[in-house]
Amino acid sequence: MAAMGRGVRYPLLAGVLAAALGTTGCGGPATGPASGAPTMPAGPTSNRPGIPPADSPAAPAFVSEVSTVTAADLAGSWRPGCPVGPDQLRRIRLGYWDFDGRPQVGTIVVHRTVTAEVVEVFATLYRERFPIRRLQPVDAYGGSDDRSMADDNTSGFNCRRAVPATGAAKWSAHAYGKAIDVNPVENPYLVDGRVLPPAGTAYRNRSDERPGMAVRGGVLVEAFASAGWQWGGGWRSPDHQHFTRTGG
């Protein structure tokens, strides 16, 4: 992967995560915590759905870092003819909590105009200890949305058409870097009798609220709403994983 561009840190969200956390590489899907990542001691189970049992007083501070990207960095998700170029996109390293209540650092690619909003959202999720399975660019899956969803990966930019393609083909909001899919397995897309990804069938009943799910009034939906983003969970074809700045 090409080197990251000059980083920009947000002073209001300052705090460098312990070096032991490391980062998830872009060579393939992550299957566990970064090597050497501290394990949070078990605490009492939270009474708020979506929040894992993790109450360590020594939790590392939230970290965020924004940098530029090149076409080489986006080899699996961008190509000439896409609606935005690499110069309009940014990579953000973000702290998050995994489903075992352990702090991790992941990466997402979004449009440069929404970086502050995305950092704000993930800072809220980190503060509330909302669990995220994994967080890496869709390039780690060769640009395949299906593979990324199946791996329960939270991702942003991907130069692809909207799904399903009804009528005239149109770009997805992901192709502009202005949409994020969060925990796709826990938050499946229900369309034309299909469940995407198929593993999301276990979460089709939205009244059975479990960790990582997007629910109206919940931590995840409210965090995005506070930043001015819309949620696809209320659409005619509910897309529970989908959050967008453009409404599409």
PDB file of C-alpha atoms in Angstrom:
ATOM      1  CA  MET A   1       0.000   0.000   0.000  1.00  0.00           C
ATOM      2  CA  ALA A   2       1.281   3.469  -0.786  1.00  0.00           C
ATOM      3  CA  ALA A   3       2.419   5.624   2.083  1.00  0.00           C
ATOM      4  CA  MET A   4      -0.211   7.691   3.872  1.00  0.00           C
ATOM      5  CA  GLY A   5      -0.216  11.399   3.258  1.00  0.00           C
ATOM      6  CA  ARG A   6       0.390  14.119   5.803  1.00  0.00           C
ATOM      7  CA  GLY A   7      -1.773  13.381   8.840  1.00  0.00           C
ATOM      8  CA  VAL A   8      -4.091  15.878  10.516  1.00  0.00           C
ATOM      9  CA  ARG A   9      -5.131  15.267  14.114  1.00  0.00           C
ATOM     10  CA  TYR A  10      -8.258  16.725  15.676  1.00  0.00           C
ATOM     11  CA  PRO A  11      -7.225  18.679  18.820  1.00  0.00           C
ATOM     12  CA  LEU A  12     -10.606  18.286  20.521  1.00  0.00           C
ATOM     13  CA  LEU A  13     -10.326  14.523  20.170  1.00  0.00           C
ATOM     14  CA  ALA A  14      -6.654  14.332  20.982  1.00  0.00           C
ATOM     15  CA  GLY A  15      -5.066  11.364  22.633  1.00  0.00           C
ATOM     16  CA  VAL A  16      -2.676   8.853  21.200  1.00  0.00           C
ATOM     17  CA  LEU A  17      -3.698   5.235  21.582  1.00  0.00           C
ATOM     18  CA  ALA A  18      -1.080   3.059  23.256  1.00  0.00           C
ATOM     19  CA  ALA A  19       1.498   1.814  20.800  1.00  0.00           C
ATOM     20  CA  ALA A  20       0.655  -1.749  21.724  1.00  0.00           C
ATOM     21  CA  LEU A  21      -2.632  -1.477  19.831  1.00  0.00           C
ATOM     22  CA  GLY A  22      -1.014  -1.341  16.396  1.00  0.00           C
ATOM     23  CA  THR A  23      -3.136  -1.054  13.249  1.00  0.00           C
ATOM     24  CA  THR A  24      -5.003  -3.435  11.014  1.00  0.00           C
ATOM     25  CA  GLY A  25      -3.186  -3.879   7.731  1.00  0.00           C
ATOM     26  CA  CYS A  26      -4.886  -3.696   4.375  1.00  0.00           C
ATOM     27  CA  GLY A  27      -3.667  -7.068   3.167  1.00  0.00           C
ATOM     28  CA  GLY A  28      -6.789  -8.934   4.269  1.00  0.00           C
ATOM     29  CA  PRO A  29      -9.664  -9.071   6.727  1.00  0.00           C
ATOM     30  CA  ALA A  30      -8.800  -8.777  10.394  1.00  0.00           C
ATOM     31  CA  THR A  31      -9.842 -11.696  12.507  1.00  0.00           C
ATOM     32  CA  GLY A  32      -8.943 -10.462  15.965  1.00  0.00           C
ATOM     33  CA  PRO A  33      -7.326  -7.694  17.981  1.00  0.00           C
ATOM     34  CA  ALA A  34      -4.030  -6.134  16.975  1.00  0.00           C
ATOM     35  CA  SER A  35      -1.016  -7.964  18.313  1.00  0.00           C
ATOM     36  CA  GLY A  36      -0.284  -6.917  21.850  1.00  0.00           C
ATOM     37  CA  ALA A  37      -3.591  -5.085  22.282  1.00  0.00           C
ATOM     38  CA  PRO A  38      -4.516  -4.782  25.942  1.00  0.00           C
ATOM     39  CA  THR A  39      -7.460  -6.882  27.009  1.00  0.00           C
ATOM     40  CA  MET A  40     -10.013  -4.937  29.005  1.00  0.00           C
ATOM     41  CA  PRO A  41     -10.868  -6.613  32.307  1.00  0.00           C
ATOM     42  CA  ALA A  42     -14.395  -7.915  32.477  1.00  0.00           C
ATOM     43  CA  GLY A  43     -16.887  -5.676  34.237  1.00  0.00           C
ATOM     44  CA  PRO A  44     -20.566  -5.765  35.013  1.00  0.00           C
ATOM     45  CA  THR A  45     -22.864  -6.266  32.057  1.00  0.00           C
ATOM     46  CA  SER A  46     -24.340  -2.963  30.876  1.00  0.00           C
ATOM     47  CA  ASN A  47     -28.098  -2.563  30.971  1.00  0.00           C
ATOM     48  CA  ARG A  48     -27.993  -0.614  27.706  1.00  0.00           C
ATOM     49  CA  PRO A  49     -28.355  -2.817  24.595  1.00  0.00           C
ATOM     50  CA  GLY A  50     -25.417  -2.495  22.236  1.00  0.00           C
ATOM     51  CA  ILE A  51     -22.886  -1.756  25.000  1.00  0.00           C
ATOM     52  CA  PRO A  52     -20.539  -4.667  25.843  1.00  0.00           C
ATOM     53  CA  PRO A  53     -19.353  -5.394  29.392  1.00  0.00           C
ATOM     54  CA  ALA A  54     -16.189  -3.296  29.567  1.00  0.00           C
ATOM     55  CA  ASP A  55     -15.691  -0.736  32.315  1.00  0.00           C
ATOM     56  CA  SER A  56     -11.936  -0.472  32.788  1.00  0.00           C
ATOM     57  CA  PRO A  57     -10.885   2.851  34.323  1.00  0.00           C
ATOM     58  CA  ALA A  58      -7.631   2.583  32.329  1.00  0.00           C
ATOM     59  CA  ALA A  59      -9.273   2.683  28.895  1.00  0.00           C
ATOM     60  CA  PRO A  60      -7.021   4.389  26.319  1.00  0.00           C
ATOM     61  CA  ALA A  61      -8.116   7.735  24.923  1.00  0.00           C
ATOM     62  CA  PHE A  62      -9.975   7.887  21.623  1.00  0.00           C
ATOM     63  CA  VAL A  63      -7.670   8.444  18.661  1.00  0.00           C
ATOM     64  CA  SER A  64      -8.344   9.876  15.212  1.00  0.00           C
ATOM     65  CA  GLU A  65      -5.978  10.769  12.385  1.00  0.00           C
ATOM     66  CA  VAL A  66      -6.882  12.016   8.904  1.00  0.00           C
ATOM     67  CA  SER A  67      -4.585  11.623   5.896  1.00  0.00           C
ATOM     68  CA  THR A  68      -4.722  11.885   2.126  1.00  0.00           C
ATOM     69  CA  VAL A  69      -4.904   8.914  -0.246  1.00  0.00           C
ATOM     70  CA  THR A  70      -3.719   8.145  -3.761  1.00  0.00           C
ATOM     71  CA  ALA A  71      -5.133   6.026  -6.557  1.00  0.00           C
ATOM     72  CA  ALA A  72      -2.651   3.319  -5.587  1.00  0.00           C
ATOM     73  CA  ASP A  73      -4.067   3.272  -2.041  1.00  0.00           C
ATOM     74  CA  LEU A  74      -7.547   2.660  -3.495  1.00  0.00           C
ATOM     75  CA  ALA A  75      -6.624   0.048  -6.080  1.00  0.00           C
ATOM     76  CA  GLY A  76      -9.580  -2.169  -5.158  1.00  0.00           C
ATOM     77  CA  SER A  77     -12.272   0.483  -4.721  1.00  0.00           C
ATOM     78  CA  TRP A  78     -11.536   3.304  -7.184  1.00  0.00           C
ATOM     79  CA  ARG A  79     -11.020   3.538 -10.941  1.00  0.00           C
ATOM     80  CA  PRO A  80     -11.088   6.297 -13.576  1.00  0.00           C
ATOM     81  CA  GLY A  81     -14.655   7.408 -14.249  1.00  0.00           C
ATOM     82  CA  CYS A  82     -15.766   7.303 -10.611  1.00  0.00           C
ATOM     83  CA  PRO A  83     -17.736  10.369  -9.465  1.00  0.00           C
ATOM     84  CA  VAL A  84     -14.955  11.557  -7.128  1.00  0.00           C
ATOM     85  CA  GLY A  85     -11.196  11.315  -7.388  1.00  0.00           C
ATOM     86  CA  PRO A  86      -8.663  10.205  -4.775  1.00  0.00           C
ATOM     87  CA  ASP A  87      -7.818  13.853  -4.108  1.00  0.00           C
ATOM     88  CA  GLN A  88     -11.343  14.325  -2.724  1.00  0.00           C
ATOM     89  CA  LEU A  89     -11.094  11.368  -0.356  1.00  0.00           C
ATOM     90  CA  ARG A  90      -9.444  10.959   3.016  1.00  0.00           C
ATOM     91  CA  ARG A  91      -8.371   8.001   5.125  1.00  0.00           C
ATOM     92  CA  ILE A  92      -9.202   8.184   8.833  1.00  0.00           C
ATOM     93  CA  ARG A  93      -7.646   6.022  11.541  1.00  0.00           C
ATOM     94  CA  LEU A  94     -10.153   5.665  14.366  1.00  0.00           C
ATOM     95  CA  GLY A  95     -10.367   4.054  17.750  1.00  0.00           C
ATOM     96  CA  TYR A  96     -13.251   1.678  18.416  1.00  0.00           C
ATOM     97  CA  TRP A  97     -14.349  -1.121  20.743  1.00  0.00           C
ATOM     98  CA  ASP A  98     -14.686  -4.677  19.505  1.00  0.00           C
ATOM     99  CA  PHE A  99     -17.373  -7.147  20.574  1.00  0.00           C
ATOM    100  CA  ASP A 100     -15.166  -8.456  23.376  1.00  0.00           C
ATOM    101  CA  GLY A 101     -14.918  -4.994  24.920  1.00  0.00           C
ATOM    102  CA  ARG A 102     -11.334  -4.468  23.757  1.00  0.00           C
ATOM    103  CA  PRO A 103      -9.999  -1.213  22.250  1.00  0.00           C
ATOM    104  CA  GLN A 104      -8.882  -1.403  18.631  1.00  0.00           C
ATOM    105  CA  VAL A 105      -7.778   0.958  15.858  1.00  0.00           C
ATOM    106  CA  GLY A 106      -9.284   0.716  12.375  1.00  0.00           C
ATOM    107  CA  THR A 107      -9.411   2.683   9.153  1.00  0.00           C
ATOM    108  CA  ILE A 108     -12.171   4.078   6.956  1.00  0.00           C
ATOM    109  CA  VAL A 109     -12.141   6.110   3.722  1.00  0.00           C
ATOM    110  CA  VAL A 110     -14.661   8.937   3.259  1.00  0.00           C
ATOM    111  CA  HIS A 111     -15.081  12.217   1.385  1.00  0.00           C
ATOM    112  CA  ARG A 112     -12.890  15.034   2.658  1.00  0.00           C
ATOM    113  CA  THR A 113     -15.924  17.212   3.456  1.00  0.00           C
ATOM    114  CA  VAL A 114     -17.334  14.771   6.030  1.00  0.00           C
ATOM    115  CA  THR A 115     -14.182  13.836   7.953  1.00  0.00           C
ATOM    116  CA  ALA A 116     -15.010  16.010  10.973  1.00  0.00           C
ATOM    117  CA  GLU A 117     -18.511  14.527  11.156  1.00  0.00           C
ATOM    118  CA  VAL A 118     -17.219  10.967  10.932  1.00  0.00           C
ATOM    119  CA  VAL A 119     -14.678  11.593  13.677  1.00  0.00           C
ATOM    120  CA  GLU A 120     -17.461  13.081  15.805  1.00  0.00           C
ATOM    121  CA  VAL A 121     -19.642   9.995  15.287  1.00  0.00           C
ATOM    122  CA  PHE A 122     -16.898   7.515  16.118  1.00  0.00           C
ATOM    123  CA  ALA A 123     -15.815   9.536  19.137  1.00  0.00           C
ATOM    124  CA  THR A 124     -19.364   9.166  20.454  1.00  0.00           C
ATOM    125  CA  LEU A 125     -19.433   5.436  19.711  1.00  0.00           C
ATOM    126  CA  TYR A 126     -16.075   5.032  21.451  1.00  0.00           C
ATOM    127  CA  ARG A 127     -17.236   6.969  24.492  1.00  0.00           C
ATOM    128  CA  GLU A 128     -20.396   4.848  24.685  1.00  0.00           C
ATOM    129  CA  ARG A 129     -18.423   1.642  24.009  1.00  0.00           C
ATOM    130  CA  PHE A 130     -20.653   0.678  21.105  1.00  0.00           C
ATOM    131  CA  PRO A 131     -19.130  -2.503  19.590  1.00  0.00           C
ATOM    132  CA  ILE A 132     -17.860  -2.681  16.022  1.00  0.00           C
ATOM    133  CA  ARG A 133     -16.757  -5.993  14.513  1.00  0.00           C
ATOM    134  CA  ARG A 134     -14.004  -4.625  12.283  1.00  0.00           C
ATOM    135  CA  LEU A 135     -13.179  -1.370  10.539  1.00  0.00           C
ATOM    136  CA  GLN A 136     -11.117  -1.386   7.352  1.00  0.00           C
ATOM    137  CA  PRO A 137     -11.362  -0.047   3.789  1.00  0.00           C
ATOM    138  CA  VAL A 138     -13.253  -2.188   1.308  1.00  0.00           C
ATOM    139  CA  ASP A 139      -9.974  -2.480  -0.632  1.00  0.00           C
ATOM    140  CA  ALA A 140      -9.090  -5.235   1.837  1.00  0.00           C
ATOM    141  CA  TYR A 141     -11.815  -7.239   0.053  1.00  0.00           C
ATOM    142  CA  GLY A 142     -10.816  -6.288  -3.486  1.00  0.00           C
ATOM    143  CA  GLY A 143     -13.639  -3.739  -3.586  1.00  0.00           C
ATOM    144  CA  SER A 144     -16.272  -6.472  -3.119  1.00  0.00           C
ATOM    145  CA  ASP A 145     -19.212  -5.174  -1.125  1.00  0.00           C
ATOM    146  CA  ASP A 146     -20.503  -8.737  -0.707  1.00  0.00           C
ATOM    147  CA  ARG A 147     -17.224  -9.944   0.827  1.00  0.00           C
ATOM    148  CA  SER A 148     -16.977  -6.918   3.100  1.00  0.00           C
ATOM    149  CA  MET A 149     -20.547  -7.400   4.348  1.00  0.00           C
ATOM    150  CA  ALA A 150     -20.071 -11.125   4.870  1.00  0.00           C
ATOM    151  CA  ASP A 151     -17.044 -10.343   7.062  1.00  0.00           C
ATOM    152  CA  ASP A 152     -19.170  -7.931   9.137  1.00  0.00           C
ATOM    153  CA  ASN A 153     -16.855  -5.104   8.148  1.00  0.00           C
ATOM    154  CA  THR A 154     -17.751  -1.452   8.700  1.00  0.00           C
ATOM    155  CA  SER A 155     -16.722   0.541   5.614  1.00  0.00           C
ATOM    156  CA  GLY A 156     -17.199   3.816   3.774  1.00  0.00           C
ATOM    157  CA  PHE A 157     -16.019   4.696   0.256  1.00  0.00           C
ATOM    158  CA  ASN A 158     -16.501   2.197  -2.556  1.00  0.00           C
ATOM    159  CA  CYS A 159     -16.993   3.230  -6.183  1.00  0.00           C
ATOM    160  CA  ARG A 160     -20.052   1.112  -6.997  1.00  0.00           C
ATOM    161  CA  ARG A 161     -23.604   1.412  -8.222  1.00  0.00           C
ATOM    162  CA  ALA A 162     -26.576   1.526  -5.895  1.00  0.00           C
ATOM    163  CA  VAL A 163     -28.127  -1.808  -4.920  1.00  0.00           C
ATOM    164  CA  PRO A 164     -30.553  -2.858  -6.236  1.00  0.00           C
ATOM    165  CA  ALA A 165     -30.105  -1.242  -9.632  1.00  0.00           C
ATOM    166  CA  THR A 166     -33.701  -0.359 -10.520  1.00  0.00           C
ATOM    167  CA  GLY A 167     -34.395   1.855 -13.505  1.00  0.00           C
ATOM    168  CA  ALA A 168     -31.437   3.892 -14.683  1.00  0.00           C
ATOM    169  CA  ALA A 169     -28.205   2.853 -13.001  1.00  0.00           C
ATOM    170  CA  LYS A 170     -26.968   5.371 -10.467  1.00  0.00           C
ATOM    171  CA  TRP A 171     -23.991   5.716  -8.209  1.00  0.00           C
ATOM    172  CA  SER A 172     -24.305   4.663  -4.594  1.00  0.00           C
ATOM    173  CA  ALA A 173     -23.635   7.309  -1.945  1.00  0.00           C
ATOM    174  CA  HIS A 174     -20.618   5.122  -1.122  1.00  0.00           C
ATOM    175  CA  ALA A 175     -19.156   6.075  -4.506  1.00  0.00           C
ATOM    176  CA  TYR A 176     -18.969   9.669  -3.260  1.00  0.00           C
ATOM    177  CA  GLY A 177     -17.498   8.688   0.104  1.00  0.00           C
ATOM    178  CA  LYS A 178     -20.608   9.969   1.872  1.00  0.00           C
ATOM    179  CA  ALA A 179     -22.075   6.736   3.239  1.00  0.00           C
ATOM    180  CA  ILE A 180     -20.969   4.245   5.890  1.00  0.00           C
ATOM    181  CA  ASP A 181     -22.223   0.692   6.488  1.00  0.00           C
ATOM    182  CA  VAL A 182     -21.910  -0.380  10.137  1.00  0.00           C
ATOM    183  CA  ASN A 183     -21.851  -4.000  11.337  1.00  0.00           C
ATOM    184  CA  PRO A 184     -23.617  -5.419   8.224  1.00  0.00           C
ATOM    185  CA  VAL A 185     -24.363  -8.816   9.781  1.00  0.00           C
ATOM    186  CA  GLU A 186     -26.070  -7.317  12.819  1.00  0.00           C
ATOM    187  CA  ASN A 187     -27.711  -4.725  10.557  1.00  0.00           C
ATOM    188  CA  PRO A 188     -28.722  -6.418   7.288  1.00  0.00           C
ATOM    189  CA  TYR A 189     -30.205  -4.871   4.154  1.00  0.00           C
ATOM    190  CA  LEU A 190     -33.651  -6.332   3.443  1.00  0.00           C
ATOM    191  CA  VAL A 191     -34.543  -6.008  -0.236  1.00  0.00           C
ATOM    192  CA  ASP A 192     -36.686  -7.979  -2.688  1.00  0.00           C
ATOM    193  CA  GLY A 193     -37.052 -10.856  -0.224  1.00  0.00           C
ATOM    194  CA  ARG A 194     -33.294 -11.106   0.220  1.00  0.00           C
ATOM    195  CA  VAL A 195     -31.180 -10.544   3.312  1.00  0.00           C
ATOM    196  CA  LEU A 196     -27.781  -8.962   2.629  1.00  0.00           C
ATOM    197  CA  PRO A 197     -25.517 -10.384   3.866  1.00  0.00           C
ATOM    198  CA  PRO A 198     -27.202 -13.790   4.256  1.00  0.00           C
ATOM    199  CA  ALA A 199     -25.742 -14.186   7.770  1.00  0.00           C
ATOM    200  CA  GLY A 200     -27.875 -11.194   8.734  1.00  0.00           C
ATOM    201  CA  THR A 201     -30.949 -13.440   8.681  1.00  0.00           C
ATOM    202  CA  ALA A 202     -30.293 -14.114  12.367  1.00  0.00           C
ATOM    203  CA  TYR A 203     -30.865 -10.395  12.972  1.00  0.00           C
ATOM    204  CA  ARG A 204     -33.927  -9.934  10.816  1.00  0.00           C
ATOM    205  CA  ASN A 205     -36.110  -9.592  13.932  1.00  0.00           C
ATOM    206  CA  ARG A 206     -35.240  -6.039  14.949  1.00  0.00           C
ATOM    207  CA  SER A 207     -37.216  -6.205  18.175  1.00  0.00           C
ATOM    208  CA  ASP A 208     -34.662  -8.667  19.563  1.00  0.00           C
ATOM    209  CA  GLU A 209     -32.068  -6.014  20.321  1.00  0.00           C
ATOM    210  CA  ARG A 210     -28.507  -7.279  20.675  1.00  0.00           C
ATOM    211  CA  PRO A 211     -25.015  -5.703  20.775  1.00  0.00           C
ATOM    212  CA  GLY A 212     -23.944  -3.948  17.588  1.00  0.00           C
ATOM    213  CA  MET A 213     -27.446  -3.403  16.243  1.00  0.00           C
ATOM    214  CA  ALA A 214     -28.777  -0.138  14.835  1.00  0.00           C
ATOM    215  CA  VAL A 215     -32.136   0.678  16.400  1.00  0.00           C
ATOM    216  CA  ARG A 216     -34.229   3.811  16.474  1.00  0.00           C
ATOM    217  CA  GLY A 217     -33.241   5.878  19.497  1.00  0.00           C
ATOM    218  CA  GLY A 218     -30.141   3.747  20.075  1.00  0.00           C
ATOM    219  CA  VAL A 219     -26.529   4.892  20.434  1.00  0.00           C
ATOM    220  CA  LEU A 220     -25.545   4.195  16.814  1.00  0.00           C
ATOM    221  CA  VAL A 221     -28.518   5.846  15.112  1.00  0.00           C
ATOM    222  CA  GLU A 222     -28.447   8.862  17.433  1.00  0.00           C
ATOM    223  CA  ALA A 223     -24.703   9.390  16.961  1.00  0.00           C
ATOM    224  CA  PHE A 224     -25.109   9.663  13.184  1.00  0.00           C
ATOM    225  CA  ALA A 225     -28.279  11.756  13.498  1.00  0.00           C
ATOM    226  CA  SER A 226     -26.447  14.254  15.703  1.00  0.00           C
ATOM    227  CA  ALA A 227     -23.883  14.692  12.923  1.00  0.00           C
ATOM    228  CA  GLY A 228     -26.610  15.295  10.333  1.00  0.00           C
ATOM    229  CA  TRP A 229     -26.559  11.836   8.738  1.00  0.00           C
ATOM    230  CA  GLN A 230     -29.616   9.793   7.768  1.00  0.00           C
ATOM    231  CA  TRP A 231     -30.280   6.140   8.548  1.00  0.00           C
ATOM    232  CA  GLY A 232     -31.604   3.600   6.036  1.00  0.00           C
ATOM    233  CA  GLY A 233     -33.424   1.538   8.660  1.00  0.00           C
ATOM    234  CA  GLY A 234     -36.691   3.362   8.030  1.00  0.00           C
ATOM    235  CA  TRP A 235     -36.698   2.945   4.258  1.00  0.00           C
ATOM    236  CA  ARG A 236     -39.287   0.901   2.356  1.00  0.00           C
ATOM    237  CA  SER A 237     -36.531  -1.658   1.846  1.00  0.00           C
ATOM    238  CA  PRO A 238     -34.822  -1.316   5.233  1.00  0.00           C
ATOM    239  CA  ASP A 239     -31.059  -0.946   5.005  1.00  0.00           C
ATOM    240  CA  HIS A 240     -30.211  -1.137   8.688  1.00  0.00           C
ATOM    241  CA  GLN A 241     -26.444  -0.923   8.195  1.00  0.00           C
ATOM    242  CA  HIS A 242     -26.544   2.169   5.975  1.00  0.00           C
ATOM    243  CA  PHE A 243     -25.872   5.739   7.114  1.00  0.00           C
ATOM    244  CA  THR A 244     -25.612   8.537   4.571  1.00  0.00           C
ATOM    245  CA  ARG A 245     -24.901  12.247   4.358  1.00  0.00           C
ATOM    246  CA  THR A 246     -26.760  12.613   1.066  1.00  0.00           C
ATOM    247  CA  GLY A 247     -29.987  10.737   1.828  1.00  0.00           C
ATOM    248  CA  GLY A 248     -29.311   7.988  -0.717  1.00  0.00           C
TER     249      GLY A 248
END
